[in-house]
Coordinates of C-alpha atoms in Angstrom, one line a residue:
M1 CA 37.4 25.9 19.5
S2 CA 39.5 23.0 21.0
F3 CA 38.2 19.7 22.4
E4 CA 40.1 17.3 24.7
I5 CA 39.0 14.1 26.5
R6 CA 41.3 12.7 29.0
G7 CA 41.7 11.4 32.6
L8 CA 41.2 13.7 35.5
R9 CA 44.4 14.9 37.3
E10 CA 45.0 15.0 41.0
D11 CA 45.2 18.8 41.0
E12 CA 41.7 19.0 39.3
L13 CA 39.7 17.2 42.0
E14 CA 38.1 20.3 43.4
E15 CA 37.4 21.7 39.9
H16 CA 35.6 18.5 39.1
A17 CA 33.6 18.6 42.3
E18 CA 32.4 22.1 41.3
L19 CA 31.4 20.8 37.9
L20 CA 29.3 18.1 39.5
H21 CA 27.7 20.4 42.0
K22 CA 26.7 22.8 39.3
S23 CA 25.5 20.0 37.0
Y24 CA 23.3 18.4 39.7
E25 CA 21.7 21.5 41.3
E26 CA 18.4 20.6 39.7
F27 CA 18.2 17.3 41.6
I28 CA 18.5 18.9 45.1
T29 CA 14.7 19.5 45.1
Q30 CA 14.0 15.9 44.0
G31 CA 14.7 14.2 47.3
R32 CA 18.5 14.1 46.8
G33 CA 19.5 16.7 49.3
F34 CA 23.0 15.4 49.8
L35 CA 23.8 17.0 46.4
A36 CA 23.4 20.4 48.1
A37 CA 26.8 19.9 49.7
P38 CA 29.5 21.2 47.2
D39 CA 32.0 18.6 48.4
W40 CA 29.7 15.5 48.3
W41 CA 31.7 14.0 45.4
L42 CA 35.1 14.7 47.1
T43 CA 33.8 13.1 50.3
N44 CA 32.7 10.1 48.3
V45 CA 35.9 9.4 46.4
R46 CA 38.1 10.0 49.4
R47 CA 36.3 7.1 51.1
D48 CA 36.7 4.9 48.0
P49 CA 39.8 2.7 48.4
Y50 CA 39.8 1.9 44.7
Y51 CA 39.5 5.4 43.3
R52 CA 42.2 7.1 41.2
P53 CA 41.7 10.4 39.4
E54 CA 42.3 8.9 36.0
Q55 CA 39.1 6.8 36.5
T56 CA 37.2 10.0 35.9
R57 CA 37.2 10.9 32.2
V58 CA 36.6 14.6 31.5
L59 CA 35.8 16.6 28.4
L60 CA 37.4 20.1 28.1
V61 CA 36.3 22.8 25.7
D62 CA 38.9 25.5 25.2
G63 CA 40.6 24.3 28.4
R64 CA 37.4 24.4 30.5
M65 CA 36.0 21.2 32.1
V66 CA 32.4 20.9 30.9
A67 CA 31.5 17.2 31.0
S68 CA 32.6 14.0 32.8
V69 CA 32.0 10.3 33.6
S70 CA 33.5 8.5 36.5
N71 CA 34.3 4.8 36.3
Y72 CA 34.4 3.4 39.8
E73 CA 36.4 0.2 40.0
R74 CA 34.5 -2.6 41.8
P75 CA 36.0 -6.1 42.1
M76 CA 32.9 -8.4 42.0
Y77 CA 32.4 -12.0 43.0
C78 CA 31.2 -14.1 40.0
A79 CA 30.4 -17.7 40.8
G80 CA 33.7 -18.4 42.5
R81 CA 35.8 -16.0 40.5
V82 CA 36.4 -12.2 40.7
A83 CA 35.6 -9.9 37.8
K84 CA 37.0 -6.4 37.3
V85 CA 33.9 -4.3 37.0
G86 CA 33.5 -0.6 36.2
A87 CA 30.6 1.0 37.9
I88 CA 29.5 4.1 35.9
G89 CA 28.5 7.1 38.0
S90 CA 28.7 10.9 38.4
V91 CA 27.8 11.5 34.8
A92 CA 27.7 15.3 34.4
T93 CA 27.4 18.1 31.8
H94 CA 27.6 21.7 32.8
P95 CA 24.2 23.4 32.2
D96 CA 25.7 25.8 29.7
H97 CA 26.9 23.0 27.5
R98 CA 24.0 20.6 27.3
R99 CA 22.4 19.1 24.2
K100 CA 25.7 18.9 22.4
G101 CA 26.4 15.2 22.8
Y102 CA 29.3 15.8 25.2
A103 CA 28.2 13.2 27.8
R104 CA 27.8 10.6 25.1
E105 CA 31.3 11.3 23.8
V106 CA 32.8 11.0 27.3
L107 CA 30.8 7.8 27.9
A108 CA 32.2 6.3 24.7
E109 CA 35.8 7.2 25.7
S110 CA 35.1 5.6 29.1
L111 CA 34.3 2.3 27.4
R112 CA 37.6 2.5 25.5
W113 CA 39.5 3.4 28.6
M114 CA 38.0 0.5 30.6
H115 CA 38.8 -1.9 27.7
S116 CA 42.4 -0.8 27.6
S117 CA 42.6 -1.1 31.4
G118 CA 41.5 -4.7 31.6
F119 CA 37.9 -4.4 32.8
D120 CA 35.5 -7.3 32.2
F121 CA 32.1 -5.7 32.5
S122 CA 30.5 -2.3 33.3
F123 CA 27.2 -1.4 34.9
L124 CA 25.2 1.6 35.9
F125 CA 21.8 2.8 37.2
G126 CA 20.1 5.0 34.7
N127 CA 17.5 5.5 32.1
Y128 CA 17.5 2.7 29.5
Q129 CA 16.2 5.1 26.8
V130 CA 19.4 7.1 27.3
Y131 CA 22.1 4.5 27.9
G132 CA 20.6 1.7 25.7
R133 CA 21.8 3.6 22.7
S134 CA 25.4 3.4 24.0
G135 CA 25.3 -0.4 24.4
W136 CA 23.9 -1.0 27.9
S137 CA 21.2 -3.6 28.4
L138 CA 18.7 -4.1 31.2
L139 CA 19.0 -6.6 34.0
T140 CA 16.4 -7.0 36.7
A141 CA 17.4 -8.4 40.1
L142 CA 15.0 -10.2 42.4
E143 CA 14.1 -10.2 46.0
I144 CA 12.1 -12.6 48.2
A145 CA 9.1 -11.4 50.1
A146 CA 7.1 -13.8 52.4
Q147 CA 4.4 -13.9 55.0
V148 CA 6.1 -15.5 58.0
R149 CA 5.6 -17.0 61.4
A150 CA 8.3 -15.5 63.6
P151 CA 9.7 -18.2 65.9
Q152 CA 9.4 -17.5 69.6
E153 CA 13.0 -18.3 70.2
A154 CA 16.2 -17.9 68.0
G155 CA 17.0 -21.6 67.9
G156 CA 19.8 -21.3 70.3
L157 CA 21.4 -18.4 68.4
K158 CA 21.9 -14.9 69.8
V159 CA 21.6 -11.6 67.9
R160 CA 23.6 -8.6 69.1
P161 CA 24.6 -5.2 67.6
A162 CA 27.9 -5.2 65.7
Q163 CA 30.6 -3.2 67.3
F164 CA 32.8 -1.2 65.0
P165 CA 35.8 -1.3 64.4
A166 CA 36.1 -4.4 66.6
D167 CA 33.8 -6.6 64.5
I168 CA 35.1 -5.6 61.1
S169 CA 37.3 -8.7 60.8
V170 CA 34.3 -10.9 61.9
L171 CA 31.9 -9.4 59.4
A172 CA 34.5 -9.4 56.6
A173 CA 35.3 -13.1 57.1
L174 CA 31.5 -14.0 57.1
Y175 CA 30.9 -11.8 54.1
D176 CA 33.7 -13.3 52.0
E177 CA 32.7 -16.9 52.9
F178 CA 29.1 -16.3 52.1
N179 CA 29.5 -14.2 49.0
A180 CA 32.4 -15.8 47.2
P181 CA 30.2 -18.5 45.5
L182 CA 27.5 -15.9 44.6
T183 CA 27.4 -13.6 41.5
G184 CA 27.2 -9.8 42.0
P185 CA 28.4 -8.9 45.5
F186 CA 31.5 -6.7 45.6
A187 CA 34.7 -8.2 46.9
R188 CA 35.2 -5.8 49.9
S189 CA 38.7 -5.2 51.2
R190 CA 39.4 -4.3 54.8
E191 CA 39.8 -0.7 53.8
Y192 CA 36.5 -0.8 52.0
W193 CA 34.8 -2.0 55.2
E194 CA 36.4 0.8 57.1
K195 CA 35.8 3.6 54.7
R196 CA 32.5 2.7 52.9
V197 CA 30.6 0.9 55.7
T198 CA 31.5 3.0 58.7
G199 CA 32.0 6.2 56.7
G200 CA 29.7 6.1 53.8
Y201 CA 29.1 9.5 52.2
F202 CA 25.3 9.3 52.7
H203 CA 25.5 8.2 56.4
D204 CA 27.1 5.8 58.7
R205 CA 25.4 2.4 58.2
S206 CA 27.5 0.5 60.8
V207 CA 24.6 0.8 63.3
E208 CA 22.4 -1.4 61.0
F209 CA 24.6 -4.5 61.4
R210 CA 23.7 -7.3 63.7
V211 CA 25.9 -10.3 64.5
V212 CA 24.4 -13.8 64.9
E213 CA 26.2 -16.0 67.4
D214 CA 26.1 -19.6 68.4
K215 CA 27.4 -20.0 72.0
G216 CA 29.5 -16.9 71.6
T217 CA 30.9 -17.8 68.1
P218 CA 29.8 -15.6 65.2
V219 CA 28.0 -17.7 62.6
G220 CA 26.2 -15.0 60.6
Y221 CA 25.1 -11.4 60.4
F222 CA 22.5 -9.2 58.8
R223 CA 21.6 -5.6 58.3
G224 CA 18.3 -4.6 59.8
A225 CA 17.5 -1.0 60.5
T226 CA 13.8 -1.5 59.6
P227 CA 11.8 -4.5 60.9
G228 CA 11.2 -7.0 58.1
Q229 CA 13.7 -5.4 55.7
V230 CA 16.9 -7.4 55.3
P231 CA 19.1 -5.7 52.7
E232 CA 22.1 -7.8 53.4
L233 CA 23.0 -11.1 55.3
A234 CA 25.6 -13.8 55.5
W235 CA 26.2 -17.1 57.3
K236 CA 29.0 -19.6 57.6
R237 CA 28.9 -22.3 55.0
G238 CA 29.3 -26.1 55.5
D239 CA 26.5 -26.7 58.0
G240 CA 23.3 -27.6 56.2
Q241 CA 21.2 -26.7 59.2
L242 CA 22.7 -23.3 59.8
P243 CA 20.9 -21.2 57.0
A244 CA 17.5 -22.0 58.5
R245 CA 18.8 -21.3 62.0
V246 CA 20.2 -17.9 61.0
V247 CA 16.9 -17.0 59.2
G248 CA 15.0 -18.1 62.3
A249 CA 17.2 -15.9 64.5
I250 CA 16.6 -12.9 62.1
L251 CA 12.8 -13.4 62.3
A252 CA 12.9 -13.9 66.1
H253 CA 14.7 -10.5 66.3
W254 CA 11.3 -9.0 65.2
P255 CA 8.8 -11.2 67.1
E256 CA 5.7 -9.3 65.8
L257 CA 6.8 -9.7 62.2
E258 CA 4.2 -10.8 59.7
E259 CA 6.1 -10.2 56.4
V260 CA 9.8 -10.1 55.5
H261 CA 11.7 -8.9 52.5
F262 CA 15.2 -10.2 51.7
S263 CA 17.0 -8.2 49.1
L264 CA 18.2 -11.2 47.1
Y265 CA 17.1 -14.5 45.7
T266 CA 19.0 -17.7 45.9
P267 CA 17.6 -21.3 46.1
E268 CA 19.5 -21.7 49.4
L269 CA 17.8 -18.7 51.0
L270 CA 14.4 -19.9 49.7
A271 CA 14.9 -23.3 51.3
A272 CA 16.0 -21.7 54.6
L273 CA 12.9 -19.5 54.7
K274 CA 10.3 -22.2 54.0
P275 CA 10.0 -23.6 57.6
F276 CA 8.8 -20.1 58.7
V277 CA 6.3 -19.5 56.0
W278 CA 2.5 -19.6 56.4
A279 CA 0.8 -22.4 54.4
P280 CA -0.6 -21.1 51.1
S281 CA -4.3 -20.0 51.2
F282 CA -7.0 -19.6 48.6
D283 CA -8.9 -16.4 47.8
A284 CA -12.6 -16.1 47.5
W285 CA -12.5 -17.5 43.9
G286 CA -10.5 -20.5 44.9
V287 CA -7.3 -19.2 43.4
R288 CA -4.2 -20.3 45.3
Q289 CA -2.4 -17.4 47.0
S290 CA 1.3 -17.9 47.5
S291 CA 2.9 -16.8 50.7
I292 CA 6.3 -16.5 49.1
R293 CA 6.8 -14.0 46.3
L294 CA 9.7 -13.2 44.0
M295 CA 9.6 -9.5 43.2
E296 CA 11.6 -7.2 41.0
R297 CA 13.9 -5.2 43.2
Y298 CA 15.6 -2.8 40.8
K299 CA 16.7 -2.5 37.2
G300 CA 20.4 -2.0 36.3
L301 CA 22.1 -1.6 33.0
W302 CA 25.1 -3.7 32.0
T303 CA 27.5 -3.9 29.1
Y304 CA 30.4 -6.2 28.1
I305 CA 33.8 -4.6 28.0
G306 CA 36.3 -7.2 27.1
P307 CA 38.0 -10.4 28.0
G308 CA 39.9 -8.7 30.9
G309 CA 41.9 -11.4 32.6
G310 CA 40.2 -14.1 30.5
V311 CA 38.5 -15.8 33.5
F312 CA 35.0 -15.7 31.9
P313 CA 35.4 -17.6 28.5
A314 CA 31.6 -18.1 28.3
V315 CA 31.0 -14.4 28.3
R316 CA 31.7 -13.0 24.9
D317 CA 29.3 -10.1 24.5
T318 CA 26.5 -8.2 26.4
N319 CA 23.9 -10.9 25.7
T320 CA 26.0 -13.8 27.1
L321 CA 26.9 -11.5 30.0
L322 CA 23.2 -11.0 30.9
R323 CA 22.6 -14.8 30.5
F324 CA 25.5 -15.5 32.9
L325 CA 24.3 -13.0 35.5
R326 CA 20.7 -14.4 35.3
E327 CA 21.7 -18.0 35.5
N328 CA 23.8 -17.3 38.6
D329 CA 21.0 -15.4 40.4
Y330 CA 22.7 -12.0 40.4
V331 CA 22.8 -10.2 43.8
F332 CA 23.5 -6.6 44.6
W333 CA 23.8 -5.4 48.2
S334 CA 22.3 -1.9 48.1
G335 CA 23.2 1.0 50.4
V336 CA 26.6 0.0 51.5
D337 CA 27.8 -0.8 48.0
S338 CA 26.9 2.6 46.6
F339 CA 29.1 4.4 44.0

């Protein structure tokens, strides 16, 4: 019996798609119906401007592809710098070859490949009991939830639906200006906006975007398909009054709103939100009830890969990586930035 672990080849994309389809069949009945499409993975990678076949590491037994791990490259803003991050996804083992440790072997090879390819960090969404043994550690991101008083007017700002592709340049410029100082958001290229935002493999999310304008000039945007849920936002920097004005415009967009959830935490957003928050009250026992809450949003798993380009000298291992991410209020924009 022969074993081989290597990078996927261009002529093997369809074979790999079939492996994933077969490996994920059991999840179709668990609310993940998109997996029923045999070509879901091909659709995904064809809309990924960073993907190359060698990023998928495959294990072959006697020449047959039986297990794989895909390492999706994601440039990530990190406190004014950009990290080369490998997002682990599409981990699969053919049902006929499970419980043999194949996935763990491919995962270990993926870490070696990322190290040799100059990646800084890696992360994934998965079971800590499974991936913790391979070196990944848990990181919890936070969101802000608040009871609010929606302003009657948008403070002189206007909210309108984004128009694609006309507004891509506007959104991209606002996104980069807002996110470059943060830690966690992906550094989106123009092609990423075109392929992943307007052509995501789950569904087109472009209809969720709203542009915030001041006298016809775009000064911010947000995603808002569901009232009170803001999974992404941005505003121009440099004007200390603008954050609160943009938040006010978002709240005025939903005039009946009583509670809002922003899918991130930063001190700047917290300060911008305070003018619209109800005064704290007391319950029947006299205990103060806060109208602003920090909540766990999701749990991701991270591991240190190597020095990469050497732009993060304070990050030397997984523990210092987690400390760096926490101290810089790690942000992840869900939905659009899937992998």
